[in-house]
Coordinates of N, CA and C in Angstrom, one line a residue:
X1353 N -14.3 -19.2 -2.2 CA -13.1 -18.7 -1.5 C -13.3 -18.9 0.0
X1354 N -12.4 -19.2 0.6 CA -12.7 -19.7 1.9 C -12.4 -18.9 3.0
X1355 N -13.0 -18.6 4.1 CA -13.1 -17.1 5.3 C -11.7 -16.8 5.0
X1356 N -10.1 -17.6 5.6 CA -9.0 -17.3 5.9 C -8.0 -16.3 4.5
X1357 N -8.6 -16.8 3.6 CA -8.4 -16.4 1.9 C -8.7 -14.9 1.8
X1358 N -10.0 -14.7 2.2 CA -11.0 -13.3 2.2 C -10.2 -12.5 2.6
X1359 N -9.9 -13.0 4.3 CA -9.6 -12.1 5.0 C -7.6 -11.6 4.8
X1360 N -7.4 -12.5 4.3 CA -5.7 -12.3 3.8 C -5.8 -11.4 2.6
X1361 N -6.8 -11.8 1.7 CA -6.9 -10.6 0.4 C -7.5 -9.2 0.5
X1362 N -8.2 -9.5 1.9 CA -8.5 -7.5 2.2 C -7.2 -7.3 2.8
X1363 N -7.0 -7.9 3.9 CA -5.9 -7.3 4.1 C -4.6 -6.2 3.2
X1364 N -4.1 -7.8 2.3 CA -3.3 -7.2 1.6 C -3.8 -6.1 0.6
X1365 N -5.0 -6.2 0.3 CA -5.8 -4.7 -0.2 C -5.5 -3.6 0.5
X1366 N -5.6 -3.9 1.4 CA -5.8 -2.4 2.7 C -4.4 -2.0 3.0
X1367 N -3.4 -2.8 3.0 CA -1.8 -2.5 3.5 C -0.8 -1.8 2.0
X1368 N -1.4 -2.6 0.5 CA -1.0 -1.9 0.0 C -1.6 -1.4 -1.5
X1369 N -2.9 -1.6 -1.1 CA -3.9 -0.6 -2.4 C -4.1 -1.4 -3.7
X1370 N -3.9 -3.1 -3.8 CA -4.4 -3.4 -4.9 C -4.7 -4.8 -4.2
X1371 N -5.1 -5.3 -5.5 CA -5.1 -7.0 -5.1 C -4.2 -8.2 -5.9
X1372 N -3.4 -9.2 -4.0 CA -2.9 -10.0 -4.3 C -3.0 -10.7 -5.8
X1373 N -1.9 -11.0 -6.7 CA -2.0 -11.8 -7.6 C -2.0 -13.2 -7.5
X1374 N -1.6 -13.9 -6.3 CA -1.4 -15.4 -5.9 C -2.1 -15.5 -4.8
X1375 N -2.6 -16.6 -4.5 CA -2.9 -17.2 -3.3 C -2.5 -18.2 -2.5
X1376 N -1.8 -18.8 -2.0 CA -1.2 -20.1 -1.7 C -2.0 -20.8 -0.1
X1377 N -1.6 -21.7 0.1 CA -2.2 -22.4 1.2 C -2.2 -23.9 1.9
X1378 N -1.4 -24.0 3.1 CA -0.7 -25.5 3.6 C -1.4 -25.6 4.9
X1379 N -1.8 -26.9 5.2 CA -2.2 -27.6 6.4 C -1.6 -27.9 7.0
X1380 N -2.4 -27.5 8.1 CA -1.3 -27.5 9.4 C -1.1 -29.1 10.2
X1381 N -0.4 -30.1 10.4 CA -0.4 -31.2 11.0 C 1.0 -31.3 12.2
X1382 N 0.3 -32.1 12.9 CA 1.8 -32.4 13.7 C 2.0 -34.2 14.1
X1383 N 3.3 -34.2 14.2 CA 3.6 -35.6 13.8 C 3.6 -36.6 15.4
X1384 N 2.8 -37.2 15.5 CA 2.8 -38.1 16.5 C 3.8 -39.0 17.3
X1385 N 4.4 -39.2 15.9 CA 5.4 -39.9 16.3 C 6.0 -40.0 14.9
X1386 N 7.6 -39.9 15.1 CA 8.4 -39.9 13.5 C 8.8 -38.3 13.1
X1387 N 9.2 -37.5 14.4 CA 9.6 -36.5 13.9 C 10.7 -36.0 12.9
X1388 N 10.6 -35.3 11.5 CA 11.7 -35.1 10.7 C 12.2 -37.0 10.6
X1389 N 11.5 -37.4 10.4 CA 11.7 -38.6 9.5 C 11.3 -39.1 8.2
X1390 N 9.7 -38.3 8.0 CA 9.7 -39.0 6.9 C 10.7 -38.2 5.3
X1391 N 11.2 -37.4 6.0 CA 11.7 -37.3 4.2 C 13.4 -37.8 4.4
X1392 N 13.6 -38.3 5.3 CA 14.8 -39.2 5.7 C 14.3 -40.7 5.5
X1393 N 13.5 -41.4 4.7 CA 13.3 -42.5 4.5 C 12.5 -43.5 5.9
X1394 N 12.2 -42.5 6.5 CA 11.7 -43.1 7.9 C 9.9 -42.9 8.1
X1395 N 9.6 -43.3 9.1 CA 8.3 -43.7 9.3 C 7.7 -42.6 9.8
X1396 N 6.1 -42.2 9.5 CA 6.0 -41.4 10.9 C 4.3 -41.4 10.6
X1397 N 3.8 -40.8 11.7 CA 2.1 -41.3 11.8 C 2.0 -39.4 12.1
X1398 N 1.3 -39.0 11.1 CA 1.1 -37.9 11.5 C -0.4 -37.6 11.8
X1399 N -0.7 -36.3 12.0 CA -1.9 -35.9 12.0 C -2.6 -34.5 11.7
X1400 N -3.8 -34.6 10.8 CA -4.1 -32.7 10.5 C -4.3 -32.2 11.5
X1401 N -4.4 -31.2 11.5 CA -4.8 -29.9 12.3 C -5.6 -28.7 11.7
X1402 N -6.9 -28.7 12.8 CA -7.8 -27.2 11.9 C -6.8 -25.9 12.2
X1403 N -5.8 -25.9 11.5 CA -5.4 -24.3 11.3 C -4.5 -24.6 9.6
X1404 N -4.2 -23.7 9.1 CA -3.6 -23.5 7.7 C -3.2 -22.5 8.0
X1405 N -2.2 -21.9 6.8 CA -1.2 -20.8 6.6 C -1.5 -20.8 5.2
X1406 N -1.5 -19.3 5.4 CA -2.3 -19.0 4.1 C -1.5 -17.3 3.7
X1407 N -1.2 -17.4 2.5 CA 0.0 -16.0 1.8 C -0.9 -15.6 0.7
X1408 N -0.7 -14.5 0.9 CA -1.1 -14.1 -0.7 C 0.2 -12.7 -0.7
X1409 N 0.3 -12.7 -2.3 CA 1.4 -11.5 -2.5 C 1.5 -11.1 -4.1
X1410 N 2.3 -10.1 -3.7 CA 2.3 -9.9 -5.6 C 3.8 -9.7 -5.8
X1411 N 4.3 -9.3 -6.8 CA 5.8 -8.6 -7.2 C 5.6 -7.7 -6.9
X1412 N 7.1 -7.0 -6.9 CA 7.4 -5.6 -7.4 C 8.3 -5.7 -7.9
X1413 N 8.1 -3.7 -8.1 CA 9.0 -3.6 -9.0 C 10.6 -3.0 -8.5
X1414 N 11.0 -3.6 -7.2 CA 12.1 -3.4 -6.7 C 12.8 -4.7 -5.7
X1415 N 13.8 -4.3 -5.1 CA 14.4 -5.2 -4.5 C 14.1 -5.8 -2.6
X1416 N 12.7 -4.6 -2.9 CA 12.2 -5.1 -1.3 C 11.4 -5.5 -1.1
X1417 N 11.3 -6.5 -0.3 CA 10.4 -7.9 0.4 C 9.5 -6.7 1.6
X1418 N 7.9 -7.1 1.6 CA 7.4 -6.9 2.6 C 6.4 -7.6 3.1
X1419 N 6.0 -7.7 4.1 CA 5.6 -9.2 5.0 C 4.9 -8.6 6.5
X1420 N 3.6 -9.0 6.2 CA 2.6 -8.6 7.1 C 1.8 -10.1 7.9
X1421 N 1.7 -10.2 9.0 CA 1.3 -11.0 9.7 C -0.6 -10.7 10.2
X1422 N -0.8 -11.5 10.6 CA -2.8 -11.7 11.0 C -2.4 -12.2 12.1
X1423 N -1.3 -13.0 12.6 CA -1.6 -14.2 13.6 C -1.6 -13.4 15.0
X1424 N -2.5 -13.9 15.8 CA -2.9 -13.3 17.3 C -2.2 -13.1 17.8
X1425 N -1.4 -12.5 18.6 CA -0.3 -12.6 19.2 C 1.4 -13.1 18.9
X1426 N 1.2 -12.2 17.8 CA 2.5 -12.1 16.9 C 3.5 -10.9 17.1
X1427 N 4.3 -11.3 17.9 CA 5.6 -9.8 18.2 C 5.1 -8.9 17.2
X1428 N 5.6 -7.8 18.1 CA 5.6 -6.4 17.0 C 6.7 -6.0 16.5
X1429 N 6.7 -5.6 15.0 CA 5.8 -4.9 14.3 C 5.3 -6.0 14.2
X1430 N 4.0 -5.8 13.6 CA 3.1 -6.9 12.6 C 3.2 -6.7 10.8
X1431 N 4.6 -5.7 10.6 CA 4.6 -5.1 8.8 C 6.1 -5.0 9.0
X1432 N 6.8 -5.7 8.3 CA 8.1 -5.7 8.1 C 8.7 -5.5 6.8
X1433 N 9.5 -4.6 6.5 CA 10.1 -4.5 5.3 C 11.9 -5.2 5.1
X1434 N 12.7 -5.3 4.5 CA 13.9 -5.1 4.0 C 14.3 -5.6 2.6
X1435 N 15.9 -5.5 2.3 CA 15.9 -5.7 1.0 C 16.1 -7.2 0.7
X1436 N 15.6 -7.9 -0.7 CA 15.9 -8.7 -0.9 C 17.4 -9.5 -0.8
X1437 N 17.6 -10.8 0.0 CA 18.8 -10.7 -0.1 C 19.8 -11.7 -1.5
X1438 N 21.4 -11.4 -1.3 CA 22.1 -11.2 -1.7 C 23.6 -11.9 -1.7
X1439 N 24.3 -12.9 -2.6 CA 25.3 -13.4 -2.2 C 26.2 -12.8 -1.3
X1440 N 26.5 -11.1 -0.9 CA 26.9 -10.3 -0.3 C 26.0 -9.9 1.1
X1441 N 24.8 -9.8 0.7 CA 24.2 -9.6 1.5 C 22.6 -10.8 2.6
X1442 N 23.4 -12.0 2.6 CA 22.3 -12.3 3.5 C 21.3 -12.6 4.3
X1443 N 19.9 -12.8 4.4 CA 19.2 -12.5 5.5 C 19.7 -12.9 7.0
X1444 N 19.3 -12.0 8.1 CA 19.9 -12.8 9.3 C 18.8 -12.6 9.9
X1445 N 18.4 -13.7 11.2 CA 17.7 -13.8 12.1 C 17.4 -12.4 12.8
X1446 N 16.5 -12.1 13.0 CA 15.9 -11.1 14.3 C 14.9 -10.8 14.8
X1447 N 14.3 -9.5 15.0 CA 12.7 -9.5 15.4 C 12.3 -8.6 14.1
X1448 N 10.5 -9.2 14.3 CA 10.1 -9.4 15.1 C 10.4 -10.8 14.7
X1449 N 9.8 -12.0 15.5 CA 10.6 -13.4 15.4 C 9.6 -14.0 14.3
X1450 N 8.4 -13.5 14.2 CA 7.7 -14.3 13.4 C 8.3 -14.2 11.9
X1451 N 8.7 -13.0 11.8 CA 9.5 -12.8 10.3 C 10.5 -13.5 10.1
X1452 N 10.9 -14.3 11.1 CA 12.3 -15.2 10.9 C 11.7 -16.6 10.0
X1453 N 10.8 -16.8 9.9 CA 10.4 -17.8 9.2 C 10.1 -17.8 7.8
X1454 N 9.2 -16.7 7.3 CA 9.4 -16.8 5.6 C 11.0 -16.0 5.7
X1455 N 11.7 -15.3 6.5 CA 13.0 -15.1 5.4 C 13.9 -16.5 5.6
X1456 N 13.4 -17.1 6.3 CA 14.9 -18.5 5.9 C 14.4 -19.0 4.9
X1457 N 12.7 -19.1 4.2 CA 12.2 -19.8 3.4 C 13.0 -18.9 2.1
X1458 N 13.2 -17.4 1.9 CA 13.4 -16.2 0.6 C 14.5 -16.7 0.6
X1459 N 15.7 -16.4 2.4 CA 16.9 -17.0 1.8 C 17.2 -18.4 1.3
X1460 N 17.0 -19.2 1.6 CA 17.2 -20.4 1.2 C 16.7 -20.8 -0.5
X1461 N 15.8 -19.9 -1.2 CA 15.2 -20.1 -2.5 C 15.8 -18.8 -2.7
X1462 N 16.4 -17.6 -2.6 CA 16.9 -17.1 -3.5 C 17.7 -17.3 -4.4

């Protein structure tokens, strides 16, 4: 298991008293040149980066999403709750701003 893994699965131990059922994990790269091209059939020269993003989470048994950050200098809160959203209801952009990112990912796959 690798340091960033560890430390995301105590966490979510310590925030909500059991352990993560999933683990997930993406490399971080930035593109040199060919920005938002290649999945438009276009060229592009990218490159890795030593950082990853790394989730772990489980279900529940209700309709609320909650979402805790590690990253160093991440607006406050650093623990965000709300409800799952809803043809009726939703997500919209706000603070803290880092949570604006997995919810466009929840809304857009809900």
């Amino acid at each position: 298991m690798s340091v960033p893994e560890e430390k995301a699965r105590r966490v979510f131990s310590e925030k909500f008293g059991g352990d993560p059922e999933i683990a997930v994990f993406s490399p971080g790269r930035v593109n040199l040149i060919g920005e938002h091209t290649d999945y438009n059939a276009g060229y592009v020269l990218p490159m890795a980066l030593p950082l990853i993003t790394v989730i772990v989470g489980s279900r529940r048994d209700d309709e609320k999403i909650c979402l805790v950050t590690t990253a160093e200098g991440a607006d406050e809160p650093h623990k965000v709750e709300f409800v799952a959203p809803s043809r009726d209801n939703p997500l919209v952009p706000g603070t803290p701003k880092w949570a604006n990112y997995p919810k466009g990912v929840i809304q857009h796959y809900r």
